[in-house]
Amino acid sequence: MGEHYYTRKPEVKSQPNRITEVLRGMKFQFTTDSGVFARKEVDFGSKLLIESFVDPDVDGDIVDVGCGYGPIGISLASQFPERRFYMLDVNERAVDLAMSNATRNNVSNLTVMPSDQLSAVNDRTFACVITNPPIRAGKQVVHGIFEEAHDVLKENGSLWIVIQKKQGAPSAIAKLEEMFQKVETVSKKKGYYIIKAVK
């Protein structure tokens, strides 16, 4: 079995790749690499999550879990400069890329940290958690992210998720409804669901 993008230290040979993307009407340049998620282009699900996101009514910081090389956190941090963004990934290559991509795009209101799920920030509270969860890591990991997100969210804070119907959107919604006071599907497109859960 080959290693996945949620491997802590990818051993696959580094092959950096530069891509340009327009997100929320702004142009960004990202360096990607082998061993990280969606190296050829920002994936459709992440783009839909970025475009669908609405700034929460709760004061506080925002955390991007499983940030990869950084398209979600960097594009949203550039849009909401009054917020502090924390970007987390277990993959150390992804963390390094996210740091350099933040600098390349002149986005400074963010902190990139290596973290297994939300372990690096579980002593903080947040207005919002955003994630394109690592589906291939399995349901236990994905649902663990939901649970840890609930723990760090402020009252009325929100969790935003993108997940495909065929990759478990219905069971994800059922799990979220057990924990959160309100769960809604904000957008559906090409089999992808954007789900917002409010604590």
PDB file of C-alpha atoms in Angstrom:
ATOM      1  CA  MET A   1       0.000   0.000   0.000  1.00  0.00           C
ATOM      2  CA  GLY A   2       1.433   3.380  -1.001  1.00  0.00           C
ATOM      3  CA  GLU A   3       1.684   6.231   1.416  1.00  0.00           C
ATOM      4  CA  HIS A   4      -1.061   8.836   1.528  1.00  0.00           C
ATOM      5  CA  TYR A   5      -1.037  12.608   1.864  1.00  0.00           C
ATOM      6  CA  TYR A   6      -1.789  12.244   5.604  1.00  0.00           C
ATOM      7  CA  THR A   7       1.614  10.586   6.145  1.00  0.00           C
ATOM      8  CA  ARG A   8       3.685  12.594   8.627  1.00  0.00           C
ATOM      9  CA  LYS A   9       6.937  12.421   6.615  1.00  0.00           C
ATOM     10  CA  PRO A  10       6.264  11.618   2.943  1.00  0.00           C
ATOM     11  CA  GLU A  11       9.068   9.541   1.464  1.00  0.00           C
ATOM     12  CA  VAL A  12       7.974   9.930  -2.144  1.00  0.00           C
ATOM     13  CA  LYS A  13      10.509  11.997  -4.083  1.00  0.00           C
ATOM     14  CA  SER A  14       9.890  15.746  -3.948  1.00  0.00           C
ATOM     15  CA  GLN A  15       8.675  17.162  -7.288  1.00  0.00           C
ATOM     16  CA  PRO A  16       7.654  20.781  -6.678  1.00  0.00           C
ATOM     17  CA  ASN A  17       4.985  22.211  -8.955  1.00  0.00           C
ATOM     18  CA  ARG A  18       3.830  25.836  -9.248  1.00  0.00           C
ATOM     19  CA  ILE A  19       0.137  26.511  -9.879  1.00  0.00           C
ATOM     20  CA  THR A  20      -1.952  29.669 -10.226  1.00  0.00           C
ATOM     21  CA  GLU A  21      -5.558  29.749  -9.000  1.00  0.00           C
ATOM     22  CA  VAL A  22      -8.309  32.354  -8.803  1.00  0.00           C
ATOM     23  CA  LEU A  23     -10.184  31.982  -5.498  1.00  0.00           C
ATOM     24  CA  ARG A  24     -12.933  34.368  -4.364  1.00  0.00           C
ATOM     25  CA  GLY A  25     -11.971  36.640  -7.245  1.00  0.00           C
ATOM     26  CA  MET A  26      -8.290  36.909  -6.272  1.00  0.00           C
ATOM     27  CA  LYS A  27      -5.286  35.333  -7.974  1.00  0.00           C
ATOM     28  CA  PHE A  28      -2.961  33.159  -5.898  1.00  0.00           C
ATOM     29  CA  GLN A  29       0.233  31.267  -6.654  1.00  0.00           C
ATOM     30  CA  PHE A  30       0.931  28.037  -4.819  1.00  0.00           C
ATOM     31  CA  THR A  31       3.869  25.667  -4.829  1.00  0.00           C
ATOM     32  CA  THR A  32       2.640  22.086  -4.467  1.00  0.00           C
ATOM     33  CA  ASP A  33       4.598  18.835  -4.333  1.00  0.00           C
ATOM     34  CA  SER A  34       4.313  15.084  -4.555  1.00  0.00           C
ATOM     35  CA  GLY A  35       3.126  13.521  -1.315  1.00  0.00           C
ATOM     36  CA  VAL A  36       0.562  16.258  -0.660  1.00  0.00           C
ATOM     37  CA  PHE A  37      -3.134  16.410  -1.516  1.00  0.00           C
ATOM     38  CA  ALA A  38      -4.224  17.803  -4.921  1.00  0.00           C
ATOM     39  CA  ARG A  39      -0.775  18.703  -6.204  1.00  0.00           C
ATOM     40  CA  LYS A  40      -1.848  19.494  -9.788  1.00  0.00           C
ATOM     41  CA  GLU A  41      -4.580  22.005  -8.967  1.00  0.00           C
ATOM     42  CA  VAL A  42      -6.789  23.085  -6.093  1.00  0.00           C
ATOM     43  CA  ASP A  43      -9.412  20.350  -5.972  1.00  0.00           C
ATOM     44  CA  PHE A  44     -13.062  21.062  -6.754  1.00  0.00           C
ATOM     45  CA  GLY A  45     -14.220  20.382  -3.187  1.00  0.00           C
ATOM     46  CA  SER A  46     -11.775  22.849  -1.656  1.00  0.00           C
ATOM     47  CA  LYS A  47     -12.740  25.475  -4.225  1.00  0.00           C
ATOM     48  CA  LEU A  48     -16.434  24.985  -3.442  1.00  0.00           C
ATOM     49  CA  LEU A  49     -15.712  25.282   0.286  1.00  0.00           C
ATOM     50  CA  ILE A  50     -13.693  28.482  -0.250  1.00  0.00           C
ATOM     51  CA  GLU A  51     -16.391  30.064  -2.417  1.00  0.00           C
ATOM     52  CA  SER A  52     -19.254  29.008  -0.094  1.00  0.00           C
ATOM     53  CA  PHE A  53     -17.704  30.142   3.182  1.00  0.00           C
ATOM     54  CA  VAL A  54     -19.395  32.948   5.108  1.00  0.00           C
ATOM     55  CA  ASP A  55     -17.578  34.772   7.903  1.00  0.00           C
ATOM     56  CA  PRO A  56     -19.157  33.728  11.233  1.00  0.00           C
ATOM     57  CA  ASP A  57     -20.954  36.130  13.562  1.00  0.00           C
ATOM     58  CA  VAL A  58     -18.708  35.018  16.427  1.00  0.00           C
ATOM     59  CA  ASP A  59     -15.518  36.901  17.302  1.00  0.00           C
ATOM     60  CA  GLY A  60     -12.302  34.939  17.331  1.00  0.00           C
ATOM     61  CA  ASP A  61      -9.766  32.983  15.333  1.00  0.00           C
ATOM     62  CA  ILE A  62     -10.348  30.427  12.580  1.00  0.00           C
ATOM     63  CA  VAL A  63      -8.578  27.089  12.136  1.00  0.00           C
ATOM     64  CA  ASP A  64      -8.086  25.166   8.882  1.00  0.00           C
ATOM     65  CA  VAL A  65      -7.596  21.458   9.692  1.00  0.00           C
ATOM     66  CA  GLY A  66      -5.712  19.403   7.119  1.00  0.00           C
ATOM     67  CA  CYS A  67      -4.566  22.542   5.335  1.00  0.00           C
ATOM     68  CA  GLY A  68      -2.319  20.817   2.788  1.00  0.00           C
ATOM     69  CA  TYR A  69      -0.252  23.391   0.890  1.00  0.00           C
ATOM     70  CA  GLY A  70      -2.666  26.064   2.068  1.00  0.00           C
ATOM     71  CA  PRO A  71      -5.300  27.128  -0.497  1.00  0.00           C
ATOM     72  CA  ILE A  72      -8.249  27.264   1.925  1.00  0.00           C
ATOM     73  CA  GLY A  73      -6.545  29.023   4.829  1.00  0.00           C
ATOM     74  CA  ILE A  74      -4.468  31.395   2.706  1.00  0.00           C
ATOM     75  CA  SER A  75      -7.308  32.513   0.428  1.00  0.00           C
ATOM     76  CA  LEU A  76      -9.717  33.064   3.332  1.00  0.00           C
ATOM     77  CA  ALA A  77      -7.110  34.767   5.524  1.00  0.00           C
ATOM     78  CA  SER A  78      -6.494  37.227   2.702  1.00  0.00           C
ATOM     79  CA  GLN A  79     -10.249  37.952   2.588  1.00  0.00           C
ATOM     80  CA  PHE A  80     -10.685  38.367   6.340  1.00  0.00           C
ATOM     81  CA  PRO A  81      -7.550  40.222   7.513  1.00  0.00           C
ATOM     82  CA  GLU A  82      -9.089  41.060  10.905  1.00  0.00           C
ATOM     83  CA  ARG A  83      -9.103  37.336  11.790  1.00  0.00           C
ATOM     84  CA  ARG A  84      -6.156  35.175  12.802  1.00  0.00           C
ATOM     85  CA  PHE A  85      -6.028  31.856  10.973  1.00  0.00           C
ATOM     86  CA  TYR A  86      -4.341  28.701  12.244  1.00  0.00           C
ATOM     87  CA  MET A  87      -3.476  26.140   9.570  1.00  0.00           C
ATOM     88  CA  LEU A  88      -2.805  22.568  10.678  1.00  0.00           C
ATOM     89  CA  ASP A  89      -1.575  19.444   8.908  1.00  0.00           C
ATOM     90  CA  VAL A  90       0.027  16.188  10.014  1.00  0.00           C
ATOM     91  CA  ASN A  91       2.079  16.140   6.787  1.00  0.00           C
ATOM     92  CA  GLU A  92       5.348  18.003   7.411  1.00  0.00           C
ATOM     93  CA  ARG A  93       5.934  18.611   3.689  1.00  0.00           C
ATOM     94  CA  ALA A  94       2.488  20.224   3.463  1.00  0.00           C
ATOM     95  CA  VAL A  95       3.242  22.417   6.492  1.00  0.00           C
ATOM     96  CA  ASP A  96       6.459  23.697   4.883  1.00  0.00           C
ATOM     97  CA  LEU A  97       4.624  24.400   1.615  1.00  0.00           C
ATOM     98  CA  ALA A  98       1.790  26.234   3.395  1.00  0.00           C
ATOM     99  CA  MET A  99       4.309  28.456   5.186  1.00  0.00           C
ATOM    100  CA  SER A 100       6.113  29.368   1.959  1.00  0.00           C
ATOM    101  CA  ASN A 101       2.836  29.847   0.082  1.00  0.00           C
ATOM    102  CA  ALA A 102       1.557  32.254   2.739  1.00  0.00           C
ATOM    103  CA  THR A 103       4.727  34.313   2.307  1.00  0.00           C
ATOM    104  CA  ARG A 104       4.523  34.137  -1.503  1.00  0.00           C
ATOM    105  CA  ASN A 105       0.960  35.489  -1.428  1.00  0.00           C
ATOM    106  CA  ASN A 106       1.753  38.177   1.190  1.00  0.00           C
ATOM    107  CA  VAL A 107      -0.729  36.783   3.718  1.00  0.00           C
ATOM    108  CA  SER A 108       0.573  37.306   7.248  1.00  0.00           C
ATOM    109  CA  ASN A 109      -2.470  36.926   9.547  1.00  0.00           C
ATOM    110  CA  LEU A 110      -1.941  33.182   9.886  1.00  0.00           C
ATOM    111  CA  THR A 111       0.091  30.590  11.743  1.00  0.00           C
ATOM    112  CA  VAL A 112       0.962  27.220  10.196  1.00  0.00           C
ATOM    113  CA  MET A 113       1.571  24.332  12.595  1.00  0.00           C
ATOM    114  CA  PRO A 114       2.230  20.596  12.353  1.00  0.00           C
ATOM    115  CA  SER A 115      -0.643  18.857  14.107  1.00  0.00           C
ATOM    116  CA  ASP A 116      -2.360  15.483  14.322  1.00  0.00           C
ATOM    117  CA  GLN A 117      -5.959  16.616  13.847  1.00  0.00           C
ATOM    118  CA  LEU A 118      -6.436  19.565  16.268  1.00  0.00           C
ATOM    119  CA  SER A 119      -3.946  18.456  18.938  1.00  0.00           C
ATOM    120  CA  ALA A 120      -1.694  21.520  18.495  1.00  0.00           C
ATOM    121  CA  VAL A 121      -4.519  23.959  19.307  1.00  0.00           C
ATOM    122  CA  ASN A 122      -6.745  22.036  21.716  1.00  0.00           C
ATOM    123  CA  ASP A 123      -5.946  24.568  24.449  1.00  0.00           C
ATOM    124  CA  ARG A 124      -7.529  27.398  22.416  1.00  0.00           C
ATOM    125  CA  THR A 125     -11.048  28.308  21.332  1.00  0.00           C
ATOM    126  CA  PHE A 126     -12.153  29.316  17.856  1.00  0.00           C
ATOM    127  CA  ALA A 127     -14.981  31.075  16.072  1.00  0.00           C
ATOM    128  CA  CYS A 128     -14.780  28.615  13.225  1.00  0.00           C
ATOM    129  CA  VAL A 129     -13.171  25.376  12.091  1.00  0.00           C
ATOM    130  CA  ILE A 130     -12.839  24.655   8.373  1.00  0.00           C
ATOM    131  CA  THR A 131     -11.828  21.308   6.916  1.00  0.00           C
ATOM    132  CA  ASN A 132     -11.593  19.293   3.747  1.00  0.00           C
ATOM    133  CA  PRO A 133     -11.104  16.139   5.818  1.00  0.00           C
ATOM    134  CA  PRO A 134      -8.731  13.305   4.831  1.00  0.00           C
ATOM    135  CA  ILE A 135     -11.426  10.851   3.738  1.00  0.00           C
ATOM    136  CA  ARG A 136      -8.890   8.134   2.893  1.00  0.00           C
ATOM    137  CA  ALA A 137      -7.663   8.168   6.473  1.00  0.00           C
ATOM    138  CA  GLY A 138     -10.974   6.530   7.400  1.00  0.00           C
ATOM    139  CA  LYS A 139     -14.214   7.403   9.139  1.00  0.00           C
ATOM    140  CA  GLN A 140     -12.664   7.188  12.608  1.00  0.00           C
ATOM    141  CA  VAL A 141     -10.173   9.955  11.764  1.00  0.00           C
ATOM    142  CA  VAL A 142     -12.775  12.125  10.012  1.00  0.00           C
ATOM    143  CA  HIS A 143     -15.279  11.809  12.864  1.00  0.00           C
ATOM    144  CA  GLY A 144     -12.429  12.462  15.300  1.00  0.00           C
ATOM    145  CA  ILE A 145     -11.848  15.801  13.563  1.00  0.00           C
ATOM    146  CA  PHE A 146     -15.554  16.605  14.008  1.00  0.00           C
ATOM    147  CA  GLU A 147     -15.371  15.792  17.724  1.00  0.00           C
ATOM    148  CA  GLU A 148     -12.181  17.784  18.311  1.00  0.00           C
ATOM    149  CA  ALA A 149     -13.635  20.706  16.344  1.00  0.00           C
ATOM    150  CA  HIS A 150     -16.690  20.700  18.601  1.00  0.00           C
ATOM    151  CA  ASP A 151     -14.410  20.790  21.648  1.00  0.00           C
ATOM    152  CA  VAL A 152     -12.477  23.896  20.500  1.00  0.00           C
ATOM    153  CA  LEU A 153     -15.392  25.895  19.086  1.00  0.00           C
ATOM    154  CA  LYS A 154     -16.899  28.792  20.978  1.00  0.00           C
ATOM    155  CA  GLU A 155     -20.636  28.818  21.666  1.00  0.00           C
ATOM    156  CA  ASN A 156     -22.388  29.454  18.311  1.00  0.00           C
ATOM    157  CA  GLY A 157     -19.104  28.824  16.522  1.00  0.00           C
ATOM    158  CA  SER A 158     -19.306  26.887  13.272  1.00  0.00           C
ATOM    159  CA  LEU A 159     -17.641  23.913  11.606  1.00  0.00           C
ATOM    160  CA  TRP A 160     -17.481  24.040   7.794  1.00  0.00           C
ATOM    161  CA  ILE A 161     -16.816  20.794   5.913  1.00  0.00           C
ATOM    162  CA  VAL A 162     -16.662  19.637   2.317  1.00  0.00           C
ATOM    163  CA  ILE A 163     -17.392  15.974   1.668  1.00  0.00           C
ATOM    164  CA  GLN A 164     -18.631  13.977  -1.297  1.00  0.00           C
ATOM    165  CA  LYS A 165     -21.904  12.112  -1.085  1.00  0.00           C
ATOM    166  CA  LYS A 166     -20.197   8.887  -2.210  1.00  0.00           C
ATOM    167  CA  GLN A 167     -17.472   9.376   0.424  1.00  0.00           C
ATOM    168  CA  GLY A 168     -19.874   9.538   3.334  1.00  0.00           C
ATOM    169  CA  ALA A 169     -21.743  12.850   3.390  1.00  0.00           C
ATOM    170  CA  PRO A 170     -24.967  11.276   4.786  1.00  0.00           C
ATOM    171  CA  SER A 171     -23.144   9.517   7.659  1.00  0.00           C
ATOM    172  CA  ALA A 172     -21.116  12.690   8.319  1.00  0.00           C
ATOM    173  CA  ILE A 173     -24.327  14.691   8.621  1.00  0.00           C
ATOM    174  CA  ALA A 174     -25.809  12.088  10.984  1.00  0.00           C
ATOM    175  CA  LYS A 175     -22.668  12.223  13.155  1.00  0.00           C
ATOM    176  CA  LEU A 176     -22.712  16.038  13.234  1.00  0.00           C
ATOM    177  CA  GLU A 177     -26.398  16.106  14.185  1.00  0.00           C
ATOM    178  CA  GLU A 178     -25.523  14.092  17.301  1.00  0.00           C
ATOM    179  CA  MET A 179     -23.106  16.806  18.449  1.00  0.00           C
ATOM    180  CA  PHE A 180     -24.174  20.182  17.080  1.00  0.00           C
ATOM    181  CA  GLN A 181     -27.327  22.225  17.646  1.00  0.00           C
ATOM    182  CA  LYS A 182     -27.792  23.047  13.959  1.00  0.00           C
ATOM    183  CA  VAL A 183     -26.497  21.289  10.836  1.00  0.00           C
ATOM    184  CA  GLU A 184     -27.241  22.546   7.330  1.00  0.00           C
ATOM    185  CA  THR A 185     -26.121  21.759   3.804  1.00  0.00           C
ATOM    186  CA  VAL A 186     -25.028  25.141   2.467  1.00  0.00           C
ATOM    187  CA  SER A 187     -24.247  23.990  -1.064  1.00  0.00           C
ATOM    188  CA  LYS A 188     -24.389  20.863  -3.231  1.00  0.00           C
ATOM    189  CA  LYS A 189     -22.514  20.604  -6.524  1.00  0.00           C
ATOM    190  CA  LYS A 190     -21.186  17.679  -8.567  1.00  0.00           C
ATOM    191  CA  GLY A 191     -21.769  15.313  -5.651  1.00  0.00           C
ATOM    192  CA  TYR A 192     -19.929  17.529  -3.150  1.00  0.00           C
ATOM    193  CA  TYR A 193     -21.688  18.792  -0.032  1.00  0.00           C
ATOM    194  CA  ILE A 194     -20.699  21.900   1.881  1.00  0.00           C
ATOM    195  CA  ILE A 195     -21.942  21.336   5.433  1.00  0.00           C
ATOM    196  CA  LYS A 196     -22.089  23.916   8.195  1.00  0.00           C
ATOM    197  CA  ALA A 197     -22.566  22.760  11.793  1.00  0.00           C
ATOM    198  CA  VAL A 198     -23.199  25.337  14.557  1.00  0.00           C
ATOM    199  CA  LYS A 199     -22.332  24.555  18.176  1.00  0.00           C
TER     200      LYS A 199
END
